Every structure is written in structure tokens, then in C-alpha cells.
Short mmCIF file of C-alpha atoms in Angstrom, two decimals:
data_model
loop_
_atom_site.label_atom_id
_atom_site.label_comp_id
_atom_site.label_asym_id
_atom_site.label_seq_id
_atom_site.Cartn_x
_atom_site.Cartn_y
_atom_site.Cartn_z
CA MET A 1 14.87 6.56 16.23
CA LEU A 2 12.02 8.92 15.40
CA ASN A 3 10.74 11.37 17.95
CA MET A 4 7.36 10.70 19.58
CA GLU A 5 5.47 13.40 17.71
CA THR A 6 6.67 12.21 14.31
CA GLU A 7 5.81 8.60 15.21
CA GLU A 8 2.35 9.73 16.30
CA ILE A 9 1.69 11.56 13.03
CA ILE A 10 2.84 8.53 11.02
CA MET A 11 0.60 6.27 13.11
CA GLU A 12 -2.33 8.66 12.61
CA ASN A 13 -1.77 8.47 8.86
CA GLU A 14 -1.63 4.66 8.92
CA VAL A 15 -4.74 4.26 11.04
CA ARG A 16 -6.64 6.72 8.86
CA LEU A 17 -5.64 4.93 5.65
CA THR A 18 -6.50 1.51 7.08
CA LYS A 19 -9.93 2.80 8.05
CA LYS A 20 -10.36 4.33 4.62
CA THR A 21 -9.64 0.96 2.97
CA GLU A 22 -12.07 -0.77 5.34
CA ASN A 23 -14.73 1.75 4.46
CA LEU A 24 -14.13 1.28 0.78
CA VAL A 25 -14.29 -2.49 1.06
CA THR A 26 -16.94 -3.09 3.67
CA GLY A 27 -18.82 0.11 4.11
CA ASN A 28 -18.21 -0.08 7.84
CA THR A 29 -15.35 -0.08 10.29
CA GLY A 30 -16.65 -2.40 13.00
CA ILE A 31 -14.37 -5.32 13.77
CA ASN A 32 -14.93 -8.01 16.31
CA THR A 33 -11.55 -8.56 17.87
CA GLU A 34 -12.24 -11.86 19.61
CA TYR A 35 -10.19 -14.68 18.16
CA GLU A 36 -11.96 -17.00 15.73
CA ILE A 37 -9.33 -19.72 15.98
CA ILE A 38 -6.99 -20.49 18.85
CA ALA A 39 -4.36 -23.24 18.91
CA ARG A 40 -2.55 -23.88 22.17
CA ASN A 41 0.52 -26.05 22.71
CA LEU A 42 -0.34 -28.09 19.68
CA ASN A 43 1.66 -31.20 18.85
CA VAL A 44 0.69 -33.46 15.96
CA PHE A 45 2.13 -36.90 15.28
CA TYR A 46 1.83 -39.33 12.39
CA GLY A 47 2.95 -42.52 14.14
CA GLU A 48 6.48 -41.82 15.37
CA PHE A 49 6.91 -38.73 13.21
CA GLN A 50 6.13 -35.39 14.85
CA ALA A 51 4.60 -33.12 12.20
CA LEU A 52 3.90 -30.09 14.42
CA LYS A 53 5.88 -29.04 17.49
CA ASP A 54 4.27 -26.97 20.21
CA VAL A 55 2.42 -24.57 17.95
CA ASN A 56 0.51 -21.63 19.44
CA MET A 57 -1.56 -19.31 17.32
CA ASN A 58 -4.52 -16.92 17.55
CA ILE A 59 -6.43 -15.99 14.41
CA LEU A 60 -8.66 -12.94 14.29
CA PRO A 61 -12.07 -13.09 12.60
CA TYR A 62 -12.54 -11.45 9.21
CA THR A 63 -8.87 -11.66 8.34
CA VAL A 64 -6.81 -13.66 5.88
CA THR A 65 -3.99 -15.63 7.46
CA ALA A 66 -1.41 -17.26 5.20
CA PHE A 67 0.75 -20.24 6.14
CA ILE A 68 4.04 -20.36 4.27
CA GLY A 69 7.04 -22.63 4.44
CA PRO A 70 8.88 -25.30 2.45
CA SER A 71 7.25 -28.65 1.63
CA GLY A 72 6.88 -30.90 4.64
CA CYS A 73 7.04 -28.03 7.15
CA GLY A 74 3.63 -28.86 8.62
CA LYS A 75 1.56 -25.98 7.23
CA SER A 76 -1.05 -28.19 5.51
CA THR A 77 -1.22 -30.44 8.55
CA PHE A 78 -1.91 -27.40 10.70
CA LEU A 79 -4.59 -26.15 8.28
CA ARG A 80 -6.35 -29.53 8.32
CA VAL A 81 -6.33 -29.54 12.11
CA PHE A 82 -9.03 -26.85 12.05
CA ASN A 83 -11.69 -29.10 10.51
CA ARG A 84 -10.22 -32.38 11.68
CA MET A 85 -9.34 -33.60 8.21
CA ASN A 86 -6.24 -35.32 9.60
CA ASP A 87 -8.39 -37.67 11.67
CA TYR A 88 -8.51 -40.13 8.76
CA ILE A 89 -4.73 -40.47 8.44
CA ASP A 90 -3.24 -43.61 9.97
CA GLY A 91 -1.26 -42.96 13.13
CA PHE A 92 -2.58 -39.38 13.51
CA ARG A 93 -2.39 -38.20 17.09
CA ILE A 94 -2.85 -34.73 18.52
CA GLU A 95 -1.91 -33.04 21.80
CA GLY A 96 -2.97 -29.59 22.91
CA GLU A 97 -6.11 -27.58 22.35
CA VAL A 98 -7.80 -26.09 19.29
CA PHE A 99 -10.74 -23.72 19.59
CA VAL A 100 -12.95 -22.56 16.74
CA SER A 101 -15.46 -19.84 17.67
CA GLY A 102 -14.79 -20.65 21.30
CA THR A 103 -15.47 -24.41 20.99
CA GLU A 104 -12.79 -26.99 21.62
CA ILE A 105 -13.01 -28.97 18.39
CA TYR A 106 -11.13 -32.07 19.57
CA SER A 107 -13.53 -32.64 22.45
CA ASN A 108 -15.60 -35.82 22.33
CA ARG A 109 -18.83 -33.83 22.29
CA ILE A 110 -18.15 -32.18 18.95
CA LYS A 111 -20.12 -33.32 15.91
CA LEU A 112 -17.85 -33.56 12.88
CA GLU A 113 -20.54 -32.69 10.32
CA GLU A 114 -21.38 -29.55 12.33
CA LEU A 115 -17.68 -28.60 12.52
CA ARG A 116 -17.24 -29.03 8.77
CA ARG A 117 -20.28 -26.90 8.05
CA LYS A 118 -18.73 -24.20 10.18
CA VAL A 119 -15.23 -24.69 8.79
CA GLY A 120 -15.33 -25.13 5.02
CA MET A 121 -12.43 -26.22 2.88
CA VAL A 122 -11.19 -25.51 -0.62
CA PHE A 123 -8.52 -27.78 -2.05
CA GLN A 124 -5.61 -27.42 -4.43
CA LYS A 125 -7.37 -29.04 -7.36
CA PRO A 126 -10.95 -28.03 -8.05
CA ASN A 127 -13.06 -31.03 -7.12
CA PRO A 128 -16.64 -30.49 -8.28
CA PHE A 129 -18.93 -33.51 -8.11
CA PRO A 130 -19.93 -35.02 -11.44
CA LYS A 131 -23.29 -33.31 -11.12
CA THR A 132 -24.88 -30.15 -12.43
CA ILE A 133 -23.60 -26.72 -11.42
CA PHE A 134 -26.78 -26.20 -9.41
CA GLU A 135 -26.52 -29.54 -7.60
CA ASN A 136 -22.88 -28.93 -6.71
CA VAL A 137 -23.77 -25.76 -4.84
CA ALA A 138 -26.96 -27.21 -3.36
CA TYR A 139 -25.16 -30.37 -2.21
CA GLY A 140 -24.26 -29.20 1.30
CA LEU A 141 -27.77 -27.95 1.94
CA ARG A 142 -29.32 -31.21 0.77
CA ILE A 143 -27.14 -33.34 3.05
CA GLN A 144 -28.16 -31.02 5.88
CA GLY A 145 -31.72 -32.06 5.10
CA VAL A 146 -32.90 -28.76 3.66
CA LYS A 147 -35.92 -29.44 1.43
CA ASP A 148 -37.32 -25.97 0.78
CA LYS A 149 -36.77 -25.54 -2.97
CA HIS A 150 -37.17 -21.78 -2.88
CA PHE A 151 -34.61 -21.51 -0.06
CA ILE A 152 -32.13 -23.73 -1.92
CA LEU A 153 -32.61 -21.76 -5.14
CA GLU A 154 -32.02 -18.51 -3.33
CA ARG A 155 -28.91 -19.79 -1.54
CA VAL A 156 -27.41 -21.24 -4.75
CA GLU A 157 -27.90 -17.92 -6.54
CA ARG A 158 -26.42 -15.94 -3.66
CA SER A 159 -23.39 -18.23 -3.36
CA LEU A 160 -22.70 -18.09 -7.08
CA LYS A 161 -23.00 -14.31 -6.98
CA GLN A 162 -20.58 -14.16 -4.05
CA VAL A 163 -17.92 -15.93 -6.10
CA VAL A 164 -18.73 -13.78 -9.15
CA LEU A 165 -19.73 -16.84 -11.18
CA TRP A 166 -23.46 -16.19 -11.46
CA ASP A 167 -23.35 -14.14 -14.66
CA GLU A 168 -21.20 -16.77 -16.33
CA VAL A 169 -23.38 -19.77 -15.44
CA LYS A 170 -26.92 -18.51 -14.74
CA ASP A 171 -28.19 -19.78 -18.09
CA ASN A 172 -26.46 -23.14 -17.71
CA LEU A 173 -27.18 -24.12 -14.13
CA HIS A 174 -28.11 -27.63 -15.19
CA LYS A 175 -24.98 -28.19 -17.21
CA ASN A 176 -22.41 -30.63 -15.83
CA ALA A 177 -19.96 -28.80 -13.56
CA LEU A 178 -17.06 -30.72 -15.06
CA ALA A 179 -17.59 -28.80 -18.30
CA LEU A 180 -16.49 -25.56 -16.62
CA SER A 181 -12.92 -24.26 -16.91
CA GLY A 182 -10.45 -24.92 -14.06
CA GLY A 183 -10.84 -21.41 -12.67
CA GLN A 184 -14.64 -21.58 -12.86
CA GLN A 185 -14.60 -25.00 -11.19
CA GLN A 186 -12.54 -23.61 -8.31
CA ARG A 187 -14.95 -20.70 -7.86
CA LEU A 188 -17.80 -23.21 -7.97
CA CYS A 189 -16.11 -25.19 -5.19
CA ILE A 190 -15.84 -21.99 -3.13
CA ALA A 191 -19.55 -21.31 -3.81
CA ARG A 192 -20.32 -24.85 -2.61
CA THR A 193 -18.45 -24.07 0.60
CA LEU A 194 -20.24 -20.73 1.05
CA ALA A 195 -23.71 -22.20 0.49
CA VAL A 196 -23.76 -23.77 3.96
CA GLU A 197 -22.72 -20.47 5.54
CA PRO A 198 -19.42 -21.37 7.18
CA GLU A 199 -17.57 -19.07 9.56
CA VAL A 200 -14.10 -20.15 8.53
CA ILE A 201 -12.80 -21.08 5.08
CA LEU A 202 -9.63 -23.12 4.82
CA MET A 203 -7.82 -22.99 1.50
CA ASP A 204 -5.05 -25.43 0.69
CA GLU A 205 -3.10 -23.95 -2.23
CA PRO A 206 -6.34 -22.97 -3.98
CA THR A 207 -4.69 -21.46 -7.05
CA SER A 208 -1.69 -23.69 -7.66
CA ALA A 209 -3.53 -25.53 -10.45
CA LEU A 210 -4.86 -22.36 -12.07
CA ASP A 211 -3.63 -19.95 -14.73
CA PRO A 212 -2.70 -16.35 -13.79
CA ILE A 213 -6.08 -14.85 -14.81
CA SER A 214 -8.06 -17.38 -12.75
CA THR A 215 -5.57 -16.94 -9.91
CA GLY A 216 -6.20 -13.19 -9.99
CA LYS A 217 -9.97 -13.76 -9.79
CA ILE A 218 -9.61 -16.08 -6.79
CA GLU A 219 -7.31 -13.59 -5.06
CA GLU A 220 -9.85 -10.79 -5.61
CA LEU A 221 -12.52 -13.08 -4.29
CA ILE A 222 -10.52 -13.82 -1.13
CA PHE A 223 -10.11 -10.07 -0.63
CA GLU A 224 -13.91 -9.64 -0.79
CA LEU A 225 -14.77 -12.75 1.24
CA LYS A 226 -12.73 -11.73 4.25
CA ASN A 227 -15.41 -9.17 5.07
CA GLU A 228 -17.73 -12.04 5.99
CA TYR A 229 -15.46 -14.99 6.73
CA THR A 230 -12.23 -15.85 8.44
CA ILE A 231 -9.88 -17.26 5.84
CA VAL A 232 -6.79 -19.39 6.39
CA ILE A 233 -4.74 -20.21 3.33
CA VAL A 234 -1.74 -22.41 2.67
CA THR A 235 0.29 -21.25 -0.28
CA HIS A 236 3.63 -22.02 -1.85
CA ASN A 237 3.46 -18.74 -3.67
CA MET A 238 5.08 -16.27 -1.29
CA GLN A 239 4.05 -13.31 -3.40
CA GLN A 240 0.46 -14.47 -3.19
CA ALA A 241 0.69 -14.62 0.60
CA ALA A 242 2.10 -11.08 0.54
CA ARG A 243 -0.65 -9.80 -1.75
CA ILE A 244 -3.71 -11.22 -0.08
CA SER A 245 -3.06 -11.90 3.60
CA ASP A 246 -3.29 -9.72 6.68
CA HIS A 247 -1.21 -12.10 8.79
CA THR A 248 1.47 -14.57 7.81
CA ALA A 249 2.89 -17.54 9.67
CA PHE A 250 6.14 -19.17 8.61
CA PHE A 251 6.62 -22.88 9.41
CA TYR A 252 9.81 -24.89 9.20
CA LEU A 253 10.31 -28.54 10.11
CA GLY A 254 7.08 -28.62 12.11
CA GLU A 255 7.84 -25.48 14.08
CA LEU A 256 6.05 -22.18 13.85
CA ILE A 257 9.09 -19.98 13.38
CA GLU A 258 7.44 -16.58 13.09
CA GLN A 259 3.99 -15.09 12.81
CA GLY A 260 2.78 -11.53 12.54
CA HIS A 261 1.35 -8.85 10.29
CA THR A 262 2.19 -9.67 6.69
CA LYS A 263 3.65 -6.18 6.27
CA ASP A 264 6.09 -6.82 9.10
CA ILE A 265 7.00 -10.33 7.96
CA TYR A 266 7.75 -9.14 4.43
CA THR A 267 9.55 -5.92 5.29
CA ASN A 268 11.27 -6.71 8.55
CA PRO A 269 11.17 -10.37 9.61
CA LYS A 270 12.52 -10.94 13.07
CA ASN A 271 13.87 -14.43 12.48
CA LYS A 272 16.80 -15.09 10.16
CA ARG A 273 15.19 -18.31 8.86
CA THR A 274 12.07 -16.38 7.85
CA GLU A 275 14.22 -13.81 6.07
CA ASN A 276 16.18 -16.51 4.27
CA TYR A 277 12.98 -18.21 3.15
CA ILE A 278 11.10 -15.17 1.90
CA THR A 279 14.16 -13.82 0.10
CA GLY A 280 14.62 -17.18 -1.62
CA ARG A 281 17.91 -18.03 0.07
CA PHE A 282 16.64 -21.43 1.08
CA GLY A 283 13.60 -23.66 0.57
CA MET B 1 -11.17 -2.35 -7.67
CA LYS B 2 -8.36 -4.87 -7.25
CA PRO B 3 -6.67 -5.21 -3.83
CA PHE B 4 -3.44 -3.49 -4.85
CA GLU B 5 -5.43 -0.59 -6.29
CA TYR B 6 -6.57 0.21 -2.79
CA GLU B 7 -2.91 0.51 -1.82
CA ILE B 8 -2.28 2.85 -4.73
CA GLU B 9 -5.29 4.96 -3.74
CA ASN B 10 -3.99 5.19 -0.17
CA ILE B 11 -0.57 6.31 -1.33
CA LYS B 12 -2.14 8.89 -3.66
CA THR B 13 -4.22 10.21 -0.75
CA LEU B 14 -1.08 10.64 1.36
CA VAL B 15 0.80 12.41 -1.42
CA ASN B 16 -2.15 14.72 -2.13
CA GLU B 17 -2.27 15.65 1.54
CA MET B 18 1.47 16.24 1.53
CA PHE B 19 1.09 18.50 -1.51
CA ASP B 20 -1.61 20.52 0.28
CA LEU B 21 0.55 20.84 3.38
CA VAL B 22 3.60 21.99 1.42
CA LYS B 23 1.54 24.45 -0.66
CA ASP B 24 0.23 25.87 2.58
CA GLN B 25 3.75 26.11 4.03
CA VAL B 26 4.98 28.05 1.00
CA HIS B 27 1.96 30.35 1.12
CA LEU B 28 2.43 31.09 4.82
CA THR B 29 6.15 31.63 4.33
CA LYS B 30 5.41 34.40 1.86
CA GLU B 31 3.11 36.06 4.38
CA ALA B 32 5.55 35.64 7.28
CA LEU B 33 8.40 37.04 5.21
CA LEU B 34 6.57 40.03 3.75
CA THR B 35 5.06 41.03 7.10
CA SER B 36 8.07 39.95 9.22
CA ASP B 37 5.57 37.98 11.30
CA HIS B 38 7.51 36.28 14.10
CA ASP B 39 4.57 34.17 15.33
CA LEU B 40 3.61 32.98 11.90
CA SER B 41 7.19 31.94 11.13
CA GLY B 42 7.11 29.95 14.38
CA GLU B 43 3.94 28.19 13.22
CA ILE B 44 5.61 27.28 9.90
CA MET B 45 8.58 25.85 11.81
CA ARG B 46 6.23 23.75 13.95
CA LYS B 47 4.39 22.43 10.86
CA GLU B 48 7.69 21.39 9.28
CA LYS B 49 7.54 18.35 11.59
CA ARG B 50 4.30 17.33 9.90
CA VAL B 51 5.91 17.58 6.46
CA ASN B 52 8.76 15.34 7.65
CA ALA B 53 6.28 12.85 9.10
CA TYR B 54 4.42 12.73 5.78
CA GLU B 55 7.63 11.87 3.96
CA LEU B 56 8.23 9.00 6.38
CA SER B 57 4.62 7.83 6.00
CA VAL B 58 4.98 7.77 2.21
CA ASP B 59 8.28 5.89 2.55
CA ARG B 60 6.62 3.25 4.71
CA GLU B 61 3.64 2.86 2.42
CA ILE B 62 5.89 2.49 -0.62
CA GLU B 63 8.12 -0.01 1.18
CA ASP B 64 5.05 -2.11 2.00
CA PHE B 65 3.71 -1.70 -1.52
CA LEU B 66 6.98 -2.90 -3.07
CA ALA B 67 7.36 -5.77 -0.61
CA LEU B 68 3.78 -7.02 -0.73
CA GLN B 69 2.56 -6.25 -4.23
CA ALA B 70 5.79 -6.65 -6.24
CA PRO B 71 4.55 -4.02 -8.72
CA VAL B 72 5.62 -3.99 -12.36
CA ALA B 73 5.34 -1.58 -15.31
CA THR B 74 3.15 1.47 -14.53
CA ASP B 75 2.75 0.46 -10.89
CA LEU B 76 6.51 0.10 -10.43
CA ARG B 77 7.10 3.50 -12.03
CA PHE B 78 4.39 4.91 -9.76
CA ALA B 79 6.22 3.62 -6.67
CA ILE B 80 9.60 4.95 -7.80
CA ALA B 81 8.15 8.33 -8.86
CA ILE B 82 6.22 8.80 -5.63
CA LEU B 83 9.30 8.11 -3.51
CA LYS B 84 11.18 10.86 -5.34
CA ILE B 85 8.23 13.25 -5.38
CA SER B 86 7.75 12.98 -1.62
CA ALA B 87 11.49 13.55 -1.09
CA SER B 88 11.28 16.69 -3.26
CA LEU B 89 8.20 17.93 -1.38
CA GLU B 90 10.03 17.41 1.88
CA ARG B 91 12.95 19.48 0.56
CA ILE B 92 10.54 22.25 -0.48
CA GLY B 93 9.19 22.14 3.08
CA ASP B 94 12.78 22.45 4.31
CA HIS B 95 13.28 25.61 2.26
CA ALA B 96 10.05 27.14 3.61
CA TYR B 97 11.26 26.23 7.10
CA ARG B 98 14.68 27.81 6.55
CA ILE B 99 13.19 31.04 5.21
CA SER B 100 10.94 31.12 8.28
CA THR B 101 13.94 30.70 10.58
CA LEU B 102 15.47 33.79 9.00
CA VAL B 103 12.41 35.74 10.14
CA PHE B 104 12.19 33.93 13.48
CA ASP B 105 15.85 33.81 14.52
CA GLU B 106 17.50 36.57 12.53
CA GLN B 107 14.64 39.08 12.50
CA LEU B 108 14.92 39.38 8.73
CA LYS B 109 12.98 42.36 7.42
CA VAL B 110 12.19 43.07 3.79
CA ASN B 111 11.00 46.53 2.87
CA LYS B 112 8.59 47.19 0.05
CA GLY B 113 11.30 48.55 -2.21
CA ILE B 114 13.36 45.34 -1.99
CA VAL B 115 10.27 43.17 -2.46
CA GLU B 116 9.52 44.99 -5.70
CA LEU B 117 13.14 45.17 -6.83
CA LEU B 118 13.76 41.43 -6.40
CA GLN B 119 10.22 40.45 -7.45
CA ILE B 120 9.84 38.39 -4.29
CA SER B 121 6.04 38.25 -4.57
CA THR B 122 6.39 37.11 -8.18
CA LEU B 123 8.75 34.33 -7.08
CA PHE B 124 6.28 33.07 -4.47
CA ASP B 125 3.28 33.36 -6.79
CA GLU B 126 5.08 31.46 -9.53
CA ILE B 127 5.98 28.72 -7.05
CA ASP B 128 2.36 28.58 -5.86
CA ASP B 129 1.20 28.12 -9.42
CA MET B 130 3.89 25.55 -10.22
CA LEU B 131 2.90 23.47 -7.18
CA ILE B 132 -0.74 23.53 -8.27
CA ASN B 133 0.29 22.48 -11.77
CA VAL B 134 2.34 19.49 -10.67
CA SER B 135 -0.18 18.30 -8.08
CA ASP B 136 -2.97 18.50 -10.69
CA ALA B 137 -0.73 16.80 -13.24
CA LEU B 138 -0.10 13.91 -10.85
CA GLU B 139 -3.73 13.57 -9.83
CA LYS B 140 -5.28 13.85 -13.27
CA GLY B 141 -2.45 12.51 -15.41
CA GLU B 142 -2.30 15.77 -17.38
CA ILE B 143 1.27 15.78 -18.62
CA GLU B 144 0.92 19.21 -20.24
CA LEU B 145 0.52 20.73 -16.76
CA ALA B 146 3.76 19.07 -15.68
CA LYS B 147 5.55 20.33 -18.78
CA LYS B 148 4.30 23.85 -18.09
CA VAL B 149 6.50 24.14 -14.98
CA PHE B 150 9.69 23.85 -17.06
CA LYS B 151 8.88 27.23 -18.57
CA GLN B 152 7.73 28.69 -15.25
CA ASP B 153 11.02 27.67 -13.65
CA LYS B 154 12.86 29.84 -16.14
CA THR B 155 11.20 32.92 -14.58
CA LEU B 156 12.67 31.97 -11.20
CA ASP B 157 16.08 31.30 -12.72
CA LYS B 158 16.10 34.69 -14.46
CA ILE B 159 15.24 36.61 -11.28
CA ASN B 160 17.89 34.73 -9.33
CA LYS B 161 20.48 35.34 -12.02
CA LYS B 162 19.77 39.08 -12.05
CA LEU B 163 20.06 39.33 -8.24
CA PRO B 164 23.75 40.44 -7.86
CA GLY B 165 23.38 43.11 -10.55
CA LEU B 166 20.11 44.43 -9.13
CA LEU B 167 21.47 44.66 -5.58
CA ASP B 168 24.68 46.24 -6.82
CA GLU B 169 22.72 48.86 -8.72
CA HIS B 170 20.26 49.47 -5.89
CA TYR B 171 22.82 49.97 -3.13
CA LYS B 172 25.42 51.82 -5.21
CA ASN B 173 26.31 55.09 -3.53
CA LYS B 174 24.03 54.35 -0.57
CA LYS B 175 25.25 54.77 2.97
CA ASN B 176 24.33 52.81 6.13
CA ILE B 177 23.76 49.61 4.25
CA ASP B 178 22.52 46.70 6.40
CA LEU B 179 24.77 44.13 4.76
CA HIS B 180 23.56 41.33 7.04
CA ASN B 181 19.96 41.84 5.90
CA ILE B 182 21.00 41.98 2.25
CA ILE B 183 22.83 38.67 2.54
CA LEU B 184 19.76 37.10 4.15
CA ILE B 185 17.49 38.38 1.38
CA SER B 186 19.88 36.95 -1.22
CA ARG B 187 19.60 33.63 0.55
CA VAL B 188 15.80 33.78 0.38
CA VAL B 189 15.87 34.34 -3.38
CA GLY B 190 18.39 31.52 -3.76
CA LYS B 191 16.15 29.16 -1.79
CA LEU B 192 13.10 30.08 -3.86
CA GLU B 193 15.06 29.39 -7.03
CA ARG B 194 15.99 25.98 -5.58
CA VAL B 195 12.31 25.32 -4.82
CA GLY B 196 11.63 25.88 -8.52
CA ASP B 197 14.23 23.23 -9.37
CA LEU B 198 12.62 20.78 -6.96
CA ILE B 199 9.19 21.33 -8.52
CA LYS B 200 10.80 20.71 -11.89
CA ASN B 201 12.17 17.43 -10.52
CA ILE B 202 8.63 16.52 -9.45
CA ALA B 203 7.40 17.25 -12.98
CA GLU B 204 10.12 14.97 -14.40
CA GLU B 205 8.97 12.15 -12.12
CA ILE B 206 5.34 12.65 -13.18
CA ILE B 207 6.38 12.36 -16.84
CA PHE B 208 8.41 9.26 -15.99
CA TYR B 209 5.39 7.73 -14.24
CA TYR B 210 2.82 8.43 -16.94
CA GLU B 211 4.92 8.26 -20.09
CA SER B 212 7.87 6.10 -19.06
CA GLU B 213 10.18 8.81 -20.39
CA VAL B 214 13.35 9.73 -18.54
CA ILE B 215 14.18 13.38 -19.17
CA ARG B 216 16.39 14.09 -16.18
CA HIS B 217 19.79 15.65 -16.97
CA ARG B 218 19.10 15.59 -20.70
CA LYS B 219 19.55 19.29 -21.46
CA LYS B 220 22.39 19.74 -19.00
CA ASN B 221 24.32 16.83 -20.50
CA LEU B 222 23.80 18.40 -23.89
CA LYS B 223 25.24 21.70 -22.66
CA ILE B 224 28.28 19.94 -21.18
CA SER B 225 28.86 18.08 -24.42
CA LYS B 226 28.64 21.29 -26.40
CA LYS B 227 31.12 23.04 -24.12
CA LEU B 228 33.53 20.14 -24.43
CA GLY B 229 33.03 19.96 -28.19
CA GLU B 230 31.61 16.42 -28.05
CA ALA B 231 29.03 14.99 -30.46
CA THR B 232 25.45 15.64 -29.22
CA GLY B 233 22.04 14.12 -29.77
CA GLU B 234 20.57 17.60 -30.09
CA ALA B 235 17.67 16.75 -32.35
CA GLU B 236 16.29 14.26 -29.87
CA SER B 237 16.59 16.42 -26.78
CA GLU B 238 15.19 19.48 -28.53
CA LYS B 239 11.97 17.55 -29.07
CA THR B 240 10.95 17.68 -25.41
CA GLY B 241 11.91 21.30 -24.77
CA MET B 242 12.95 20.39 -21.23
CA GLU B 243 15.61 22.00 -19.13
CA GLU B 244 18.27 20.29 -17.05
#
């Protein structure tokens, strides 16, 4: 046990370094501490099968939260709850409450298209439309009814710059998106999500189909994007979760076993099952 | 800058601050000792807690860095080297603290004659310079600065080695010798010599970090082998010109 004064000095050092990193990354230190996503007493069923059991979670804005756990543990189901992607699965049933930006998203009043604009999603395999690069990014704006060409042009350029793809594609905006490499396609899909200005970005194993270089670029991108968006990511790569997330949640057999700061989860997990999973002793 | 590079920058910031704190502690210790300043030695003792806290902060940051970033190659060597460097800095802080307690608790007094005889100012100044060399070497990656301290350490070793003879000569035929004070002064010189060794250890870690070369124990092992009449790899170890 350390004495109080020593603890205080260590804390001072930690707070100062955290602020320094924030300054380096964002140029400011202001953080809104209201929760972006709240799940309360959440139970999810597919027919008779219970996929999630009494899950409670609060997610802070402008953070990266990683869901880890073995296959079938419910992490992807939980991710898809936040933009109601599970609604289309036969036998899907949900109990409990889920709030995004303070709105209960399973209420009857919610408009799904509005929710999905606010909560964007990036999938495991890059899934650009068989259209031009430009049209892929402009797609969300067009279905929203935006007609202003100048506005669309500006938004497409900004989104492609945000994902650091602009310099690579600016001279080929009217080339078919399917001609891009896997890593470029995934960044294009993220740009497509950003173009409609979401608040939350859900990522379901966004790098599992990519090579290490492309994976590195996406990870860097996530690190930058968290200054403007709340990011929730499902990953099978535990080291990736460690590298890029601020908070980590470990799921097992539909239960949320442990959640907390990634540093704490990876250096001193409280639950034996979490420890066994992250050290590779099971799963 | 990649995400893990921010972590490295943070750790470097902490270590630089720890260097500054320890340099300051050594500097103040010289002043407290030479002027027998009771209050100043108390201040050094208080600041020792900060040095300890810095070591724990570095430990925590490195633990997180290893757990979260799984570093390899240069970054792994960086983590290992920094752990050892911060432990050495903490030990240097300990020595400054212990010298201060001799002034604070034992009312150690050193007169001008003894200071000159035992070259106590020279010892402190050399240590000051060695600390600047290793901290610059770490920050700028200038290995030559790190290598320089191996030679500087020899000065400290020589003074320490001469100590019994010098004291013997100085106090021969003298009456009313304050033996207690002499023993304490011998301890101070011994501690300063040990500080030199610790700075040398820091230099070895800096070379390990930047050049992936392990030079620890090389010369000492060679000496042992020679004494025992075993075959030695002399040519190789002579190349570096390092001490044990």
C-alpha cells in the first residue's frame, strides 16, 4: 500500500500526461462527460435462445469502447442493438432500455433512418456499392434528399480527407470503388459513414479482412476519429482492443463479465474469466 | 504520430522530469554537505518522496505500455531500458537522501581541508556532468555522450580507491581525531562512487536501447576469467572500451 502523498504525486503525473496526450491529439482538453450510450437491464432473445443476459453499460462520448469475448458471446449482438440491426433477424426480441444521445431507441416513436444516420456502422468486410468512389460517399446524402451539388462535393471531399484517402483517390473519384484495395475500400466505407455526420460509429471487426498495413491505417484512423465521434468496436484481436480502446468490455455466454478502463482490464482484471481469456487460457 | 508513439512520448517526459529532479537532488546535496545546512538537507529528504513517486509512475506507465501496445524491437528495448534507468535514478536519489541524513541526523561537518583532500567538490561536479551526459544521450540518441561516462566514472573510482591512504596520511600523528566524523565522510565518498556506478548502468541501458548491444558485466567477466586463467574473448571486449 502506497502512502497518500506518493499516490497523489503518481495521480498528478497520470492526469498531466493524459491531458498532454489530449492536447497533442485534439488541441483542447474539454470533454463532455454525459453518456452517449446507455443500456439498462438489457436482455436479447433469438426465439428461445437468450443471446444477452441483463447487460448494463454506459458509454462516454468521444471514446473508443471495445467489446471482446469468444465467438457466440453476444458482443456483435450487443453492438447491433445500438442501431437496431438485429430487428431483421427472425425471433429477435429485446427487453430493457437503450438510450443513444438521451433518446430511447426502441421506442415506437423513433425513426429508423434517423437512428442509422446518427449511428453509423462499418462491417467486417468492406462493402462498397458497385458505384464510383464519389457516389459511394455521396450515397447517404442523396438518400437523405440532399440535392445541393456544391454541398455534396464539399462533404465528399471532407469525408475522404478524414479517412486519409483523399490524396490517394482525388484524381479518380469517378472510378469504380470496387477497383480499390481492401484497405482503401474499408476506409471508403468509413468515409461513407462519416459523410452523413453520425454521432456514433459502430465497427464490427473492421480489420479482420485486412492486411497488417491496412489494419494499422484503420487503427490510426480510429484514434483520430474518437475526437469527433463515439466509437464502439467489436474485435477478436485482443491486442487491437488493447491498442486502440479507452474502455473494454468482456462478454461470455451472453453475460457482460467485466467492463472498465482498458488499462485496468489488461493489467489487473478483476474477474478470473476475463484474466483467463485475455491471457489466452481459454477461448 | 501513431497512437503508441504518444505513449512513448509520455514515458520520455516522465523520465526527463525524473532526471531533472535527481540532478537537482544531487546538486542540493553538495550544497547541504559543504555548508552543513540542516534545513536544506531536510528539504532534500522531503523531495526524496517525489523521486520515489516518479519511479512508481514510470513503472505504471511501462506496465501499461507493455500490456496494451505489446512492443517489439526498438520499442521493447525502450521499455526494458527505461524500467532499469528509472530504478537507477531512484537509487541515485536514495544516495542523495542518505548523505542528507548524515547532515540532518548526525550533524556531519566537513571542513575545507577535508573537502580539498578528498576532492569532494570534484566528485559532485563529475556526477553532475555525468548525469547531464546520460540524460542528453537518452533524449537525443547521442551514444557518444553515454560512452563518455565510462571514462568519467574512472575519476570517481580513483578518488574512492585513494581514500584510506589519504585519510591515513592526513590524520597520522594528529591528536583529538573525530573518528565518527571521519567514518561518515568515508561513507559519503563511498556513496558518491556508487552513484557513478549507477550512472554507468544508465549509460549501458541507453546503449542497449539505441544499439541493441549488451555490454553489462563484459569487462568484469574478462577480469575474472583472467584471474582464473580461463580463455577470454579479449579482442571483442576491448573494442568497446567499457568497464564492468
